[in-house]
Structure formats: C-alpha cells, structure tokens
mmCIF file with all atom_site columns, C-alpha atoms in Angstrom:
data_model
loop_
_atom_site.group_PDB
_atom_site.id
_atom_site.type_symbol
_atom_site.label_atom_id
_atom_site.label_alt_id
_atom_site.label_comp_id
_atom_site.label_asym_id
_atom_site.label_entity_id
_atom_site.label_seq_id
_atom_site.pdbx_PDB_ins_code
_atom_site.Cartn_x
_atom_site.Cartn_y
_atom_site.Cartn_z
_atom_site.occupancy
_atom_site.B_iso_or_equiv
_atom_site.pdbx_formal_charge
_atom_site.auth_seq_id
_atom_site.auth_comp_id
_atom_site.auth_asym_id
_atom_site.auth_atom_id
_atom_site.pdbx_PDB_model_num
ATOM 1   C CA . MET A 1 1   ? 2.356   -57.210 -51.289 1.00 0.00 ? 498 MET A CA 1
ATOM 2   C CA . ARG A 1 2   ? 4.775   -56.668 -48.791 1.00 0.00 ? 499 ARG A CA 1
ATOM 3   C CA . ILE A 1 3   ? 7.962   -59.272 -48.815 1.00 0.00 ? 500 ILE A CA 1
ATOM 4   C CA . LEU A 1 4   ? 8.593   -61.877 -46.745 1.00 0.00 ? 501 LEU A CA 1
ATOM 5   C CA . GLU A 1 5   ? 10.946  -59.664 -43.769 1.00 0.00 ? 502 GLU A CA 1
ATOM 6   C CA . GLU A 1 6   ? 8.159   -57.088 -43.944 1.00 0.00 ? 503 GLU A CA 1
ATOM 7   C CA . TYR A 1 7   ? 5.529   -59.562 -42.881 1.00 0.00 ? 504 TYR A CA 1
ATOM 8   C CA . ILE A 1 8   ? 8.181   -60.700 -39.945 1.00 0.00 ? 505 ILE A CA 1
ATOM 9   C CA . ALA A 1 9   ? 8.949   -57.758 -38.330 1.00 0.00 ? 506 ALA A CA 1
ATOM 10  C CA . LEU A 1 10  ? 4.634   -56.793 -38.104 1.00 0.00 ? 507 LEU A CA 1
ATOM 11  C CA . HIS A 1 11  ? 3.359   -57.627 -34.752 1.00 0.00 ? 508 HIS A CA 1
ATOM 12  C CA . TYR A 1 12  ? 0.410   -60.701 -35.327 1.00 0.00 ? 509 TYR A CA 1
ATOM 13  C CA . PRO A 1 13  ? -1.308  -61.213 -32.022 1.00 0.00 ? 510 PRO A CA 1
ATOM 14  C CA . VAL A 1 14  ? -1.417  -64.944 -30.491 1.00 0.00 ? 511 VAL A CA 1
ATOM 15  C CA . GLN A 1 15  ? -4.009  -66.856 -28.604 1.00 0.00 ? 512 GLN A CA 1
ATOM 16  C CA . ILE A 1 16  ? -2.955  -68.951 -26.099 1.00 0.00 ? 513 ILE A CA 1
ATOM 17  C CA . THR A 1 17  ? -4.648  -71.860 -24.839 1.00 0.00 ? 514 THR A CA 1
ATOM 18  C CA . GLU A 1 18  ? -4.395  -74.944 -22.327 1.00 0.00 ? 515 GLU A CA 1
ATOM 19  C CA . ASP A 1 19  ? -4.806  -78.226 -23.881 1.00 0.00 ? 516 ASP A CA 1
ATOM 20  C CA . PRO A 1 20  ? -6.694  -80.131 -21.133 1.00 0.00 ? 517 PRO A CA 1
ATOM 21  C CA . CYS A 1 21  ? -6.514  -83.589 -23.022 1.00 0.00 ? 518 CYS A CA 1
ATOM 22  C CA . GLU A 1 22  ? -3.139  -83.799 -23.818 1.00 0.00 ? 519 GLU A CA 1
ATOM 23  C CA . GLY A 1 23  ? -1.507  -80.908 -21.334 1.00 0.00 ? 520 GLY A CA 1
ATOM 24  C CA . GLY A 1 24  ? 0.858   -78.251 -22.272 1.00 0.00 ? 521 GLY A CA 1
ATOM 25  C CA . TYR A 1 25  ? -0.477  -75.327 -24.336 1.00 0.00 ? 522 TYR A CA 1
ATOM 26  C CA . VAL A 1 26  ? -1.235  -74.358 -27.974 1.00 0.00 ? 523 VAL A CA 1
ATOM 27  C CA . VAL A 1 27  ? -0.355  -71.440 -29.737 1.00 0.00 ? 524 VAL A CA 1
ATOM 28  C CA . SER A 1 28  ? -2.850  -69.640 -32.502 1.00 0.00 ? 525 SER A CA 1
ATOM 29  C CA . PHE A 1 29  ? -2.285  -66.667 -34.697 1.00 0.00 ? 526 PHE A CA 1
ATOM 30  C CA . PRO A 1 30  ? -5.811  -65.278 -35.387 1.00 0.00 ? 527 PRO A CA 1
ATOM 31  C CA . ASP A 1 31  ? -4.679  -63.203 -38.151 1.00 0.00 ? 528 ASP A CA 1
ATOM 32  C CA . LEU A 1 32  ? -2.911  -66.342 -39.695 1.00 0.00 ? 529 LEU A CA 1
ATOM 33  C CA . PRO A 1 33  ? -5.623  -68.775 -40.376 1.00 0.00 ? 530 PRO A CA 1
ATOM 34  C CA . GLY A 1 34  ? -4.762  -72.427 -39.660 1.00 0.00 ? 531 GLY A CA 1
ATOM 35  C CA . CYS A 1 35  ? -1.413  -71.320 -38.260 1.00 0.00 ? 532 CYS A CA 1
ATOM 36  C CA . LEU A 1 36  ? -0.956  -73.211 -35.243 1.00 0.00 ? 533 LEU A CA 1
ATOM 37  C CA . THR A 1 37  ? 1.129   -75.472 -32.830 1.00 0.00 ? 534 THR A CA 1
ATOM 38  C CA . CYS A 1 38  ? 1.892   -76.292 -28.891 1.00 0.00 ? 535 CYS A CA 1
ATOM 39  C CA . GLY A 1 39  ? 4.399   -77.256 -26.847 1.00 0.00 ? 536 GLY A CA 1
ATOM 40  C CA . GLU A 1 40  ? 4.410   -78.800 -23.787 1.00 0.00 ? 537 GLU A CA 1
ATOM 41  C CA . THR A 1 41  ? 5.727   -75.739 -21.263 1.00 0.00 ? 538 THR A CA 1
ATOM 42  C CA . LEU A 1 42  ? 4.775   -72.060 -22.042 1.00 0.00 ? 539 LEU A CA 1
ATOM 43  C CA . GLU A 1 43  ? 8.407   -71.146 -23.125 1.00 0.00 ? 540 GLU A CA 1
ATOM 44  C CA . GLU A 1 44  ? 8.257   -74.162 -25.544 1.00 0.00 ? 541 GLU A CA 1
ATOM 45  C CA . ALA A 1 45  ? 4.448   -73.323 -26.777 1.00 0.00 ? 542 ALA A CA 1
ATOM 46  C CA . MET A 1 46  ? 5.621   -69.537 -27.832 1.00 0.00 ? 543 MET A CA 1
ATOM 47  C CA . ALA A 1 47  ? 9.418   -70.726 -29.059 1.00 0.00 ? 544 ALA A CA 1
ATOM 48  C CA . ASN A 1 48  ? 7.201   -72.947 -31.449 1.00 0.00 ? 545 ASN A CA 1
ATOM 49  C CA . ALA A 1 49  ? 4.641   -70.232 -31.917 1.00 0.00 ? 546 ALA A CA 1
ATOM 50  C CA . GLU A 1 50  ? 7.386   -67.771 -33.714 1.00 0.00 ? 547 GLU A CA 1
ATOM 51  C CA . ASP A 1 51  ? 8.878   -70.968 -35.898 1.00 0.00 ? 548 ASP A CA 1
ATOM 52  C CA . ALA A 1 52  ? 5.435   -71.607 -36.643 1.00 0.00 ? 549 ALA A CA 1
ATOM 53  C CA . ARG A 1 53  ? 4.676   -68.075 -37.765 1.00 0.00 ? 550 ARG A CA 1
ATOM 54  C CA . ARG A 1 54  ? 7.810   -67.720 -39.540 1.00 0.00 ? 551 ARG A CA 1
ATOM 55  C CA . CYS A 1 55  ? 6.538   -70.752 -41.732 1.00 0.00 ? 552 CYS A CA 1
ATOM 56  C CA . TRP A 1 56  ? 3.574   -70.076 -42.306 1.00 0.00 ? 553 TRP A CA 1
ATOM 57  C CA . LEU A 1 57  ? 4.714   -66.156 -43.806 1.00 0.00 ? 554 LEU A CA 1
ATOM 58  C CA . GLU A 1 58  ? 6.837   -68.274 -45.786 1.00 0.00 ? 555 GLU A CA 1
ATOM 59  C CA . VAL A 1 59  ? 4.734   -70.357 -47.533 1.00 0.00 ? 556 VAL A CA 1
ATOM 60  C CA . ALA A 1 60  ? 1.698   -67.693 -47.837 1.00 0.00 ? 557 ALA A CA 1
ATOM 61  C CA . VAL A 1 61  ? 4.806   -65.508 -49.872 1.00 0.00 ? 558 VAL A CA 1
ATOM 62  C CA . GLU A 1 62  ? 5.368   -68.462 -51.910 1.00 0.00 ? 559 GLU A CA 1
ATOM 63  C CA . GLN A 1 63  ? 2.234   -69.250 -52.872 1.00 0.00 ? 560 GLN A CA 1
ATOM 64  C CA . GLY A 1 64  ? 1.220   -65.814 -53.150 1.00 0.00 ? 561 GLY A CA 1
ATOM 65  C CA . TYR A 1 65  ? -1.355  -65.113 -50.541 1.00 0.00 ? 562 TYR A CA 1
ATOM 66  C CA . ASP A 1 66  ? -3.266  -62.761 -49.828 1.00 0.00 ? 563 ASP A CA 1
ATOM 67  C CA . ILE A 1 67  ? -1.532  -62.023 -46.214 1.00 0.00 ? 564 ILE A CA 1
ATOM 68  C CA . GLN A 1 68  ? -3.861  -60.270 -43.178 1.00 0.00 ? 565 GLN A CA 1
ATOM 69  C CA . GLU A 1 69  ? -2.110  -57.391 -41.878 1.00 0.00 ? 566 GLU A CA 1
ATOM 70  C CA . PRO A 1 70  ? -2.738  -57.848 -37.659 1.00 0.00 ? 567 PRO A CA 1
ATOM 71  C CA . GLY A 1 71  ? -5.780  -57.258 -36.134 1.00 0.00 ? 568 GLY A CA 1
ATOM 72  C CA . LYS A 1 72  ? -7.822  -57.203 -38.303 1.00 0.00 ? 569 LYS A CA 1
ATOM 73  C CA . TRP A 1 73  ? -9.932  -59.314 -35.838 1.00 0.00 ? 570 TRP A CA 1
ATOM 74  C CA . ASP A 1 74  ? -11.068 -56.301 -33.897 1.00 0.00 ? 571 ASP A CA 1
ATOM 75  C CA . SER A 1 75  ? -14.603 -55.970 -34.895 1.00 0.00 ? 572 SER A CA 1
ATOM 76  C CA . PRO A 1 76  ? -15.730 -59.273 -36.392 1.00 0.00 ? 573 PRO A CA 1
ATOM 77  C CA . GLU A 1 77  ? -18.721 -59.980 -38.496 1.00 0.00 ? 574 GLU A CA 1
ATOM 78  C CA . GLN A 1 78  ? -21.262 -61.907 -37.188 1.00 0.00 ? 575 GLN A CA 1
ATOM 79  C CA . PHE A 1 79  ? -23.833 -64.650 -39.875 1.00 0.00 ? 576 PHE A CA 1
ATOM 80  C CA . LYS A 1 80  ? -25.794 -67.714 -38.626 1.00 0.00 ? 577 LYS A CA 1
ATOM 81  C CA . LEU A 1 81  ? -25.700 -70.669 -40.656 1.00 0.00 ? 578 LEU A CA 1
ATOM 82  C CA . ARG A 1 82  ? -27.840 -73.683 -40.645 1.00 0.00 ? 579 ARG A CA 1
ATOM 83  C CA . ILE A 1 83  ? -25.947 -77.021 -40.668 1.00 0.00 ? 580 ILE A CA 1
ATOM 84  C CA . PRO A 1 84  ? -27.250 -80.323 -40.208 1.00 0.00 ? 581 PRO A CA 1
ATOM 85  C CA . LYS A 1 85  ? -26.125 -81.939 -36.505 1.00 0.00 ? 582 LYS A CA 1
ATOM 86  C CA . SER A 1 86  ? -23.921 -84.438 -37.753 1.00 0.00 ? 583 SER A CA 1
ATOM 87  C CA . LEU A 1 87  ? -21.416 -81.909 -38.928 1.00 0.00 ? 584 LEU A CA 1
ATOM 88  C CA . HIS A 1 88  ? -22.011 -79.284 -35.634 1.00 0.00 ? 585 HIS A CA 1
ATOM 89  C CA . GLU A 1 89  ? -20.648 -83.152 -33.836 1.00 0.00 ? 586 GLU A CA 1
ATOM 90  C CA . GLN A 1 90  ? -18.010 -83.117 -36.197 1.00 0.00 ? 587 GLN A CA 1
ATOM 91  C CA . LEU A 1 91  ? -16.589 -79.124 -36.247 1.00 0.00 ? 588 LEU A CA 1
ATOM 92  C CA . ILE A 1 92  ? -17.135 -79.784 -32.460 1.00 0.00 ? 589 ILE A CA 1
ATOM 93  C CA . GLU A 1 93  ? -14.798 -82.466 -32.086 1.00 0.00 ? 590 GLU A CA 1
ATOM 94  C CA . GLY A 1 94  ? -12.273 -80.701 -34.235 1.00 0.00 ? 591 GLY A CA 1
ATOM 95  C CA . ALA A 1 95  ? -12.426 -77.869 -32.626 1.00 0.00 ? 592 ALA A CA 1
ATOM 96  C CA . SER A 1 96  ? -11.385 -80.007 -29.530 1.00 0.00 ? 593 SER A CA 1
ATOM 97  C CA . LYS A 1 97  ? -8.696  -81.479 -31.528 1.00 0.00 ? 594 LYS A CA 1
ATOM 98  C CA . ALA A 1 98  ? -7.405  -78.612 -32.391 1.00 0.00 ? 595 ALA A CA 1
ATOM 99  C CA . GLY A 1 99  ? -7.268  -76.660 -28.940 1.00 0.00 ? 596 GLY A CA 1
ATOM 100 C CA . MET A 1 100 ? -9.431  -73.934 -30.205 1.00 0.00 ? 597 MET A CA 1
ATOM 101 C CA . SER A 1 101 ? -13.057 -72.582 -29.780 1.00 0.00 ? 598 SER A CA 1
ATOM 102 C CA . LEU A 1 102 ? -16.081 -73.521 -32.474 1.00 0.00 ? 599 LEU A CA 1
ATOM 103 C CA . SER A 1 103 ? -15.820 -70.383 -34.030 1.00 0.00 ? 600 SER A CA 1
ATOM 104 C CA . ARG A 1 104 ? -11.956 -69.913 -34.353 1.00 0.00 ? 601 ARG A CA 1
ATOM 105 C CA . TYR A 1 105 ? -12.191 -73.997 -35.654 1.00 0.00 ? 602 TYR A CA 1
ATOM 106 C CA . CYS A 1 106 ? -14.950 -72.438 -38.265 1.00 0.00 ? 603 CYS A CA 1
ATOM 107 C CA . VAL A 1 107 ? -13.070 -69.623 -39.383 1.00 0.00 ? 604 VAL A CA 1
ATOM 108 C CA . ASN A 1 108 ? -9.802  -71.327 -39.891 1.00 0.00 ? 605 ASN A CA 1
ATOM 109 C CA . LEU A 1 109 ? -11.342 -73.642 -41.778 1.00 0.00 ? 606 LEU A CA 1
ATOM 110 C CA . LEU A 1 110 ? -13.084 -70.700 -44.275 1.00 0.00 ? 607 LEU A CA 1
ATOM 111 C CA . SER A 1 111 ? -9.951  -68.888 -44.170 1.00 0.00 ? 608 SER A CA 1
ATOM 112 C CA . LYS A 1 112 ? -8.038  -72.458 -45.435 1.00 0.00 ? 609 LYS A CA 1
ATOM 113 C CA . GLY A 1 113 ? -11.078 -72.993 -47.693 1.00 0.00 ? 610 GLY A CA 1
ATOM 114 C CA . SER A 1 114 ? -10.927 -69.237 -49.533 1.00 0.00 ? 611 SER A CA 1
ATOM 115 C CA . MET A 1 115 ? -7.553  -69.381 -50.149 1.00 0.00 ? 612 MET A CA 1
ATOM 116 C CA . ASP A 1 116 ? -7.704  -73.034 -51.311 1.00 0.00 ? 613 ASP A CA 1
ATOM 117 C CA . TYR A 1 117 ? -10.477 -71.326 -53.408 1.00 0.00 ? 614 TYR A CA 1
ATOM 118 C CA . LYS A 1 118 ? -7.871  -68.327 -54.271 1.00 0.00 ? 615 LYS A CA 1
ATOM 119 C CA . SER A 1 119 ? -5.295  -70.291 -55.762 1.00 0.00 ? 616 SER A CA 1
ATOM 120 C CA . THR A 1 120 ? -8.038  -72.357 -58.150 1.00 0.00 ? 617 THR A CA 1
ATOM 121 C CA . GLU A 1 121 ? -9.205  -69.356 -59.868 1.00 0.00 ? 618 GLU A CA 1
ATOM 122 C CA . GLY A 1 122 ? -6.609  -67.754 -61.766 1.00 0.00 ? 619 GLY A CA 1
#
C-alpha cells in the first residue's frame, strides 16, 4: 500500500455532471467510490473536488482500505441482476439525487458495501 502523499500525487479521472435540479455541477471520481462533491460554478466544483479527493484518500489510508489505482474502470465487467421494481425505483431516485447515472450510483453503493464488509472481516 502506498503512503498518503503517493496517492495524492496520482491523477484520478473525474466525472463532471451538470445538476439539472439544483443547478451547478457535481464532480465524482469513478476510481474512488463515494468520493463526490458539487459547486455552483465549474471552478468551485473542481476546487471542492480536489479537497474531497484529498479527504477521501486520507480517510481511506487511515482506515486501511484498499485504494484503487487510477484507470481501473477502462473495461468494466457487466452482470445482470434481477431486483424488485420498488428497489429499482429507489435506486433511480438515489442516483438522481446524487447527480449520477444509475450504473455509477450502484457501483458506488456496492463498493461502499464491499469496504464496510472488509472492515468487519478481521
């Protein structure tokens, strides 16, 4: 595992989405599950994103999480999952509120759950 400064020096790709409901922009890091922020202007959102990335990495290093190297999303795997209609509707609503695609939102939830599970294994 790298030290914090090495992770901070890496160039993680960002995903920028305009927020149609609230206005402004939502910025997320696909390789850092759950790391997202927003801002009224693109400049503000990007400044907030750098702060969010640094904080996310600090917590991940402190907690001993496995931190993904940048760029592992180049060829994502796919699988089909049948879920109840009510759960699908909840996921769509959550993705909309988070300003993300449904796929990205589900990946973030699964990744977070995976990290929570790993922390309770040992």
